[in-house]
């Protein structure tokens, strides 16, 4: 099983950028798709982006497409989420999660498909 730790959150002004990191431990990190979710107060958890293990293909929610970029460095067992042009609606706790053994990111993300979760990192966009 993969253990995940997020970092890189913080306070940023609208229009600013942040890069989140998801560091994994466990020998099977490169066997899993890794996804980023977020949850704002009073809202349901939302799948933001995901990257596959096999071909590095990616998925982005419409709300972040063109602004966020996901990448992975298997040698460092780390997945990154570069977030640009942030706005107040991006304020949330961001979680990274490991997909199940056969999971493949495609056209949607559901929490039930992810088996291991980090503790989350807070991102606040405010002037």
PDB file of N, CA, C and O in Angstrom, residues 16-75:
ATOM      1  N   UNK A  16      -2.421  34.327  -8.578  1.00  0.00           N
ATOM      2  CA  UNK A  16      -1.135  33.752  -8.208  1.00  0.00           C
ATOM      3  C   UNK A  16      -1.029  32.274  -8.516  1.00  0.00           C
ATOM      4  O   UNK A  16      -1.935  31.673  -9.107  1.00  0.00           O
ATOM      5  N   UNK A  17       0.101  31.698  -8.105  1.00  0.00           N
ATOM      6  CA  UNK A  17       0.401  30.298  -8.394  1.00  0.00           C
ATOM      7  C   UNK A  17       0.892  29.591  -7.141  1.00  0.00           C
ATOM      8  O   UNK A  17       1.466  30.209  -6.239  1.00  0.00           O
ATOM      9  N   UNK A  18       0.674  28.295  -7.123  1.00  0.00           N
ATOM     10  CA  UNK A  18       1.226  27.410  -6.106  1.00  0.00           C
ATOM     11  C   UNK A  18       1.556  26.088  -6.772  1.00  0.00           C
ATOM     12  O   UNK A  18       0.929  25.708  -7.768  1.00  0.00           O
ATOM     13  N   UNK A  19       2.521  25.383  -6.192  1.00  0.00           N
ATOM     14  CA  UNK A  19       2.800  24.018  -6.628  1.00  0.00           C
ATOM     15  C   UNK A  19       2.657  23.092  -5.444  1.00  0.00           C
ATOM     16  O   UNK A  19       3.376  23.233  -4.445  1.00  0.00           O
ATOM     17  N   UNK A  20       1.746  22.152  -5.570  1.00  0.00           N
ATOM     18  CA  UNK A  20       1.552  21.141  -4.549  1.00  0.00           C
ATOM     19  C   UNK A  20       2.394  19.917  -4.878  1.00  0.00           C
ATOM     20  O   UNK A  20       2.587  19.576  -6.045  1.00  0.00           O
ATOM     21  N   UNK A  21       2.866  19.274  -3.826  1.00  0.00           N
ATOM     22  CA  UNK A  21       3.620  18.032  -3.978  1.00  0.00           C
ATOM     23  C   UNK A  21       2.926  16.919  -3.218  1.00  0.00           C
ATOM     24  O   UNK A  21       2.339  17.149  -2.152  1.00  0.00           O
ATOM     25  N   UNK A  22       3.016  15.742  -3.756  1.00  0.00           N
ATOM     26  CA  UNK A  22       2.474  14.533  -3.116  1.00  0.00           C
ATOM     27  C   UNK A  22       3.608  13.517  -3.084  1.00  0.00           C
ATOM     28  O   UNK A  22       3.948  12.928  -4.116  1.00  0.00           O
ATOM     29  N   UNK A  23       4.193  13.342  -1.913  1.00  0.00           N
ATOM     30  CA  UNK A  23       5.312  12.418  -1.752  1.00  0.00           C
ATOM     31  C   UNK A  23       4.790  11.074  -1.282  1.00  0.00           C
ATOM     32  O   UNK A  23       3.997  11.004  -0.337  1.00  0.00           O
ATOM     33  N   UNK A  24       5.255  10.037  -1.928  1.00  0.00           N
ATOM     34  CA  UNK A  24       4.755   8.695  -1.634  1.00  0.00           C
ATOM     35  C   UNK A  24       5.849   7.819  -1.065  1.00  0.00           C
ATOM     36  O   UNK A  24       7.026   7.950  -1.419  1.00  0.00           O
ATOM     37  N   UNK A  25       5.460   6.942  -0.198  1.00  0.00           N
ATOM     38  CA  UNK A  25       6.349   5.891   0.267  1.00  0.00           C
ATOM     39  C   UNK A  25       5.694   4.555  -0.022  1.00  0.00           C
ATOM     40  O   UNK A  25       4.474   4.465  -0.096  1.00  0.00           O
ATOM     41  N   UNK A  26       6.499   3.551  -0.180  1.00  0.00           N
ATOM     42  CA  UNK A  26       5.938   2.262  -0.566  1.00  0.00           C
ATOM     43  C   UNK A  26       6.502   1.871  -1.915  1.00  0.00           C
ATOM     44  O   UNK A  26       6.654   2.693  -2.807  1.00  0.00           O
ATOM     45  N   UNK A  27       6.784   0.643  -2.061  1.00  0.00           N
ATOM     46  CA  UNK A  27       7.523   0.180  -3.233  1.00  0.00           C
ATOM     47  C   UNK A  27       6.687   0.172  -4.504  1.00  0.00           C
ATOM     48  O   UNK A  27       7.222   0.017  -5.579  1.00  0.00           O
ATOM     49  N   UNK A  28       5.381   0.347  -4.396  1.00  0.00           N
ATOM     50  CA  UNK A  28       4.532   0.203  -5.576  1.00  0.00           C
ATOM     51  C   UNK A  28       4.003   1.527  -6.086  1.00  0.00           C
ATOM     52  O   UNK A  28       3.011   1.557  -6.811  1.00  0.00           O
ATOM     53  N   UNK A  29       4.660   2.630  -5.737  1.00  0.00           N
ATOM     54  CA  UNK A  29       4.172   3.941  -6.164  1.00  0.00           C
ATOM     55  C   UNK A  29       3.975   4.000  -7.665  1.00  0.00           C
ATOM     56  O   UNK A  29       2.952   4.488  -8.147  1.00  0.00           O
ATOM     57  N   UNK A  30       4.951   3.495  -8.425  1.00  0.00           N
ATOM     58  CA  UNK A  30       4.853   3.642  -9.876  1.00  0.00           C
ATOM     59  C   UNK A  30       3.887   2.642 -10.497  1.00  0.00           C
ATOM     60  O   UNK A  30       3.773   2.577 -11.723  1.00  0.00           O
ATOM     61  N   UNK A  31       3.174   1.884  -9.673  1.00  0.00           N
ATOM     62  CA  UNK A  31       2.166   0.958 -10.182  1.00  0.00           C
ATOM     63  C   UNK A  31       0.773   1.570 -10.162  1.00  0.00           C
ATOM     64  O   UNK A  31      -0.185   0.916 -10.583  1.00  0.00           O
ATOM     65  N   UNK A  32       0.669   2.805  -9.648  1.00  0.00           N
ATOM     66  CA  UNK A  32      -0.644   3.369  -9.418  1.00  0.00           C
ATOM     67  C   UNK A  32      -0.824   4.708 -10.123  1.00  0.00           C
ATOM     68  O   UNK A  32       0.096   5.527 -10.172  1.00  0.00           O
ATOM     69  N   UNK A  33      -2.027   4.924 -10.616  1.00  0.00           N
ATOM     70  CA  UNK A  33      -2.412   6.284 -10.992  1.00  0.00           C
ATOM     71  C   UNK A  33      -2.540   7.113  -9.716  1.00  0.00           C
ATOM     72  O   UNK A  33      -2.929   6.597  -8.660  1.00  0.00           O
ATOM     73  N   UNK A  34      -2.207   8.378  -9.812  1.00  0.00           N
ATOM     74  CA  UNK A  34      -2.311   9.280  -8.671  1.00  0.00           C
ATOM     75  C   UNK A  34      -3.212  10.440  -9.037  1.00  0.00           C
ATOM     76  O   UNK A  34      -3.091  11.019 -10.127  1.00  0.00           O
ATOM     77  N   UNK A  35      -4.104  10.765  -8.137  1.00  0.00           N
ATOM     78  CA  UNK A  35      -5.047  11.838  -8.389  1.00  0.00           C
ATOM     79  C   UNK A  35      -5.010  12.910  -7.320  1.00  0.00           C
ATOM     80  O   UNK A  35      -4.554  12.664  -6.195  1.00  0.00           O
ATOM     81  N   UNK A  36      -5.462  14.084  -7.688  1.00  0.00           N
ATOM     82  CA  UNK A  36      -5.664  15.196  -6.753  1.00  0.00           C
ATOM     83  C   UNK A  36      -7.156  15.489  -6.654  1.00  0.00           C
ATOM     84  O   UNK A  36      -7.832  15.623  -7.685  1.00  0.00           O
ATOM     85  N   UNK A  37      -7.627  15.579  -5.436  1.00  0.00           N
ATOM     86  CA  UNK A  37      -8.987  15.981  -5.138  1.00  0.00           C
ATOM     87  C   UNK A  37      -8.932  17.260  -4.304  1.00  0.00           C
ATOM     88  O   UNK A  37      -7.904  17.587  -3.723  1.00  0.00           O
ATOM     89  N   UNK A  38     -10.057  17.930  -4.215  1.00  0.00           N
ATOM     90  CA  UNK A  38     -10.155  19.072  -3.319  1.00  0.00           C
ATOM     91  C   UNK A  38     -11.542  19.106  -2.702  1.00  0.00           C
ATOM     92  O   UNK A  38     -12.512  18.612  -3.283  1.00  0.00           O
ATOM     93  N   UNK A  39     -11.599  19.706  -1.522  1.00  0.00           N
ATOM     94  CA  UNK A  39     -12.877  19.836  -0.829  1.00  0.00           C
ATOM     95  C   UNK A  39     -12.933  21.189  -0.154  1.00  0.00           C
ATOM     96  O   UNK A  39     -12.107  21.501   0.719  1.00  0.00           O
ATOM     97  N   UNK A  40     -13.904  21.974  -0.559  1.00  0.00           N
ATOM     98  CA  UNK A  40     -14.140  23.281   0.038  1.00  0.00           C
ATOM     99  C   UNK A  40     -15.192  23.136   1.133  1.00  0.00           C
ATOM    100  O   UNK A  40     -16.004  22.193   1.096  1.00  0.00           O
ATOM    101  N   UNK A  41     -15.228  24.037   2.100  1.00  0.00           N
ATOM    102  CA  UNK A  41     -16.214  23.951   3.177  1.00  0.00           C
ATOM    103  C   UNK A  41     -17.634  23.903   2.637  1.00  0.00           C
ATOM    104  O   UNK A  41     -18.024  24.702   1.779  1.00  0.00           O
ATOM    105  N   UNK A  42     -18.392  22.927   3.110  1.00  0.00           N
ATOM    106  CA  UNK A  42     -19.776  22.803   2.704  1.00  0.00           C
ATOM    107  C   UNK A  42     -19.996  22.213   1.329  1.00  0.00           C
ATOM    108  O   UNK A  42     -21.131  22.152   0.860  1.00  0.00           O
ATOM    109  N   UNK A  43     -18.925  21.777   0.687  1.00  0.00           N
ATOM    110  CA  UNK A  43     -19.048  21.222  -0.660  1.00  0.00           C
ATOM    111  C   UNK A  43     -18.536  19.790  -0.689  1.00  0.00           C
ATOM    112  O   UNK A  43     -17.768  19.365   0.170  1.00  0.00           O
ATOM    113  N   UNK A  44     -18.952  19.067  -1.701  1.00  0.00           N
ATOM    114  CA  UNK A  44     -18.501  17.697  -1.877  1.00  0.00           C
ATOM    115  C   UNK A  44     -17.054  17.678  -2.402  1.00  0.00           C
ATOM    116  O   UNK A  44     -16.594  18.631  -3.025  1.00  0.00           O
ATOM    117  N   UNK A  45     -16.378  16.567  -2.119  1.00  0.00           N
ATOM    118  CA  UNK A  45     -15.027  16.396  -2.632  1.00  0.00           C
ATOM    119  C   UNK A  45     -15.068  16.320  -4.160  1.00  0.00           C
ATOM    120  O   UNK A  45     -15.902  15.616  -4.739  1.00  0.00           O
ATOM    121  N   UNK A  46     -14.158  17.015  -4.802  1.00  0.00           N
ATOM    122  CA  UNK A  46     -14.138  17.121  -6.261  1.00  0.00           C
ATOM    123  C   UNK A  46     -12.830  16.576  -6.811  1.00  0.00           C
ATOM    124  O   UNK A  46     -11.751  16.958  -6.321  1.00  0.00           O
ATOM    125  N   UNK A  47     -12.919  15.730  -7.801  1.00  0.00           N
ATOM    126  CA  UNK A  47     -11.709  15.276  -8.479  1.00  0.00           C
ATOM    127  C   UNK A  47     -11.172  16.378  -9.370  1.00  0.00           C
ATOM    128  O   UNK A  47     -11.903  16.910 -10.205  1.00  0.00           O
ATOM    129  N   UNK A  48      -9.908  16.721  -9.205  1.00  0.00           N
ATOM    130  CA  UNK A  48      -9.309  17.843  -9.912  1.00  0.00           C
ATOM    131  C   UNK A  48      -8.460  17.373 -11.089  1.00  0.00           C
ATOM    132  O   UNK A  48      -8.605  17.862 -12.203  1.00  0.00           O
ATOM    133  N   UNK A  49      -7.583  16.425 -10.819  1.00  0.00           N
ATOM    134  CA  UNK A  49      -6.659  15.983 -11.856  1.00  0.00           C
ATOM    135  C   UNK A  49      -6.107  14.619 -11.490  1.00  0.00           C
ATOM    136  O   UNK A  49      -6.043  14.247 -10.315  1.00  0.00           O
ATOM    137  N   UNK A  50      -5.659  13.885 -12.514  1.00  0.00           N
ATOM    138  CA  UNK A  50      -5.158  12.545 -12.300  1.00  0.00           C
ATOM    139  C   UNK A  50      -4.107  12.247 -13.357  1.00  0.00           C
ATOM    140  O   UNK A  50      -4.206  12.756 -14.491  1.00  0.00           O
ATOM    141  N   UNK A  51      -3.125  11.433 -12.993  1.00  0.00           N
ATOM    142  CA  UNK A  51      -2.094  11.048 -13.951  1.00  0.00           C
ATOM    143  C   UNK A  51      -1.891   9.547 -13.880  1.00  0.00           C
ATOM    144  O   UNK A  51      -1.792   8.969 -12.798  1.00  0.00           O
ATOM    145  N   UNK A  52      -1.833   8.923 -15.031  1.00  0.00           N
ATOM    146  CA  UNK A  52      -1.701   7.469 -15.095  1.00  0.00           C
ATOM    147  C   UNK A  52      -0.261   7.018 -14.937  1.00  0.00           C
ATOM    148  O   UNK A  52       0.675   7.753 -15.230  1.00  0.00           O
ATOM    149  N   UNK A  53      -0.115   5.783 -14.528  1.00  0.00           N
ATOM    150  CA  UNK A  53       1.215   5.240 -14.300  1.00  0.00           C
ATOM    151  C   UNK A  53       1.846   4.741 -15.591  1.00  0.00           C
ATOM    152  O   UNK A  53       3.042   4.835 -15.770  1.00  0.00           O
ATOM    153  N   UNK A  54       1.042   4.193 -16.471  1.00  0.00           N
ATOM    154  CA  UNK A  54       1.587   3.469 -17.616  1.00  0.00           C
ATOM    155  C   UNK A  54       2.073   4.402 -18.713  1.00  0.00           C
ATOM    156  O   UNK A  54       3.212   4.282 -19.187  1.00  0.00           O
ATOM    157  N   UNK A  55       1.247   5.350 -19.101  1.00  0.00           N
ATOM    158  CA  UNK A  55       1.587   6.201 -20.238  1.00  0.00           C
ATOM    159  C   UNK A  55       1.692   7.671 -19.868  1.00  0.00           C
ATOM    160  O   UNK A  55       1.940   8.506 -20.737  1.00  0.00           O
ATOM    161  N   UNK A  56       1.468   7.986 -18.585  1.00  0.00           N
ATOM    162  CA  UNK A  56       1.559   9.378 -18.153  1.00  0.00           C
ATOM    163  C   UNK A  56       0.427  10.248 -18.637  1.00  0.00           C
ATOM    164  O   UNK A  56       0.495  11.476 -18.517  1.00  0.00           O
ATOM    165  N   UNK A  57      -0.612   9.627 -19.187  1.00  0.00           N
ATOM    166  CA  UNK A  57      -1.736  10.430 -19.650  1.00  0.00           C
ATOM    167  C   UNK A  57      -2.451  11.041 -18.454  1.00  0.00           C
ATOM    168  O   UNK A  57      -2.333  10.561 -17.320  1.00  0.00           O
ATOM    169  N   UNK A  58      -3.173  12.110 -18.718  1.00  0.00           N
ATOM    170  CA  UNK A  58      -3.733  12.902 -17.629  1.00  0.00           C
ATOM    171  C   UNK A  58      -5.215  13.191 -17.839  1.00  0.00           C
ATOM    172  O   UNK A  58      -5.742  13.095 -18.949  1.00  0.00           O
ATOM    173  N   UNK A  59      -5.827  13.573 -16.745  1.00  0.00           N
ATOM    174  CA  UNK A  59      -7.220  14.021 -16.739  1.00  0.00           C
ATOM    175  C   UNK A  59      -7.283  15.319 -15.950  1.00  0.00           C
ATOM    176  O   UNK A  59      -6.604  15.456 -14.920  1.00  0.00           O
ATOM    177  N   UNK A  60      -8.097  16.255 -16.414  1.00  0.00           N
ATOM    178  CA  UNK A  60      -8.351  17.488 -15.678  1.00  0.00           C
ATOM    179  C   UNK A  60      -9.849  17.766 -15.639  1.00  0.00           C
ATOM    180  O   UNK A  60     -10.550  17.606 -16.643  1.00  0.00           O
ATOM    181  N   UNK A  61     -10.319  18.208 -14.483  1.00  0.00           N
ATOM    182  CA  UNK A  61     -11.689  18.693 -14.397  1.00  0.00           C
ATOM    183  C   UNK A  61     -11.814  19.978 -15.226  1.00  0.00           C
ATOM    184  O   UNK A  61     -10.844  20.738 -15.366  1.00  0.00           O
ATOM    185  N   UNK A  62     -12.985  20.216 -15.751  1.00  0.00           N
ATOM    186  CA  UNK A  62     -13.197  21.415 -16.572  1.00  0.00           C
ATOM    187  C   UNK A  62     -12.866  22.694 -15.807  1.00  0.00           C
ATOM    188  O   UNK A  62     -12.403  23.670 -16.391  1.00  0.00           O
ATOM    189  N   UNK A  63     -13.093  22.670 -14.508  1.00  0.00           N
ATOM    190  CA  UNK A  63     -12.892  23.869 -13.700  1.00  0.00           C
ATOM    191  C   UNK A  63     -11.426  24.289 -13.592  1.00  0.00           C
ATOM    192  O   UNK A  63     -11.135  25.436 -13.234  1.00  0.00           O
ATOM    193  N   UNK A  64     -10.497  23.375 -13.899  1.00  0.00           N
ATOM    194  CA  UNK A  64      -9.072  23.699 -13.759  1.00  0.00           C
ATOM    195  C   UNK A  64      -8.312  23.547 -15.068  1.00  0.00           C
ATOM    196  O   UNK A  64      -7.120  23.872 -15.131  1.00  0.00           O
ATOM    197  N   UNK A  65      -8.971  23.073 -16.088  1.00  0.00           N
ATOM    198  CA  UNK A  65      -8.303  22.815 -17.359  1.00  0.00           C
ATOM    199  C   UNK A  65      -7.688  24.109 -17.903  1.00  0.00           C
ATOM    200  O   UNK A  65      -8.330  25.155 -17.928  1.00  0.00           O
ATOM    201  N   UNK A  66      -6.445  24.016 -18.322  1.00  0.00           N
ATOM    202  CA  UNK A  66      -5.737  25.185 -18.836  1.00  0.00           C
ATOM    203  C   UNK A  66      -5.023  25.993 -17.768  1.00  0.00           C
ATOM    204  O   UNK A  66      -4.223  26.875 -18.090  1.00  0.00           O
ATOM    205  N   UNK A  67      -5.314  25.718 -16.495  1.00  0.00           N
ATOM    206  CA  UNK A  67      -4.677  26.458 -15.395  1.00  0.00           C
ATOM    207  C   UNK A  67      -3.790  25.559 -14.535  1.00  0.00           C
ATOM    208  O   UNK A  67      -2.781  26.019 -13.996  1.00  0.00           O
ATOM    209  N   UNK A  68      -4.172  24.309 -14.380  1.00  0.00           N
ATOM    210  CA  UNK A  68      -3.437  23.364 -13.544  1.00  0.00           C
ATOM    211  C   UNK A  68      -2.706  22.366 -14.432  1.00  0.00           C
ATOM    212  O   UNK A  68      -3.184  21.989 -15.498  1.00  0.00           O
ATOM    213  N   UNK A  69      -1.549  21.928 -13.955  1.00  0.00           N
ATOM    214  CA  UNK A  69      -0.774  20.911 -14.650  1.00  0.00           C
ATOM    215  C   UNK A  69      -0.295  19.869 -13.655  1.00  0.00           C
ATOM    216  O   UNK A  69       0.332  20.219 -12.642  1.00  0.00           O
ATOM    217  N   UNK A  70      -0.585  18.617 -13.941  1.00  0.00           N
ATOM    218  CA  UNK A  70      -0.141  17.510 -13.082  1.00  0.00           C
ATOM    219  C   UNK A  70       1.055  16.837 -13.736  1.00  0.00           C
ATOM    220  O   UNK A  70       1.137  16.726 -14.973  1.00  0.00           O
ATOM    221  N   UNK A  71       1.993  16.400 -12.911  1.00  0.00           N
ATOM    222  CA  UNK A  71       3.161  15.676 -13.414  1.00  0.00           C
ATOM    223  C   UNK A  71       3.620  14.703 -12.339  1.00  0.00           C
ATOM    224  O   UNK A  71       3.244  14.835 -11.168  1.00  0.00           O
ATOM    225  N   UNK A  72       4.407  13.743 -12.749  1.00  0.00           N
ATOM    226  CA  UNK A  72       4.918  12.780 -11.779  1.00  0.00           C
ATOM    227  C   UNK A  72       6.380  12.493 -12.054  1.00  0.00           C
ATOM    228  O   UNK A  72       6.815  12.484 -13.216  1.00  0.00           O
ATOM    229  N   UNK A  73       7.107  12.269 -10.979  1.00  0.00           N
ATOM    230  CA  UNK A  73       8.509  11.886 -11.045  1.00  0.00           C
ATOM    231  C   UNK A  73       8.622  10.558 -10.306  1.00  0.00           C
ATOM    232  O   UNK A  73       8.708  10.527  -9.077  1.00  0.00           O
ATOM    233  N   UNK A  74       8.597   9.470 -11.056  1.00  0.00           N
ATOM    234  CA  UNK A  74       8.613   8.153 -10.420  1.00  0.00           C
ATOM    235  C   UNK A  74       9.918   7.908  -9.665  1.00  0.00           C
ATOM    236  O   UNK A  74       9.926   7.200  -8.652  1.00  0.00           O
ATOM    237  N   UNK A  75      11.009   8.480 -10.131  1.00  0.00           N
ATOM    238  CA  UNK A  75      12.289   8.296  -9.443  1.00  0.00           C
ATOM    239  C   UNK A  75      12.256   8.911  -8.048  1.00  0.00           C
ATOM    240  O   UNK A  75      12.913   8.417  -7.128  1.00  0.00           O
TER     241      UNK A  75
END
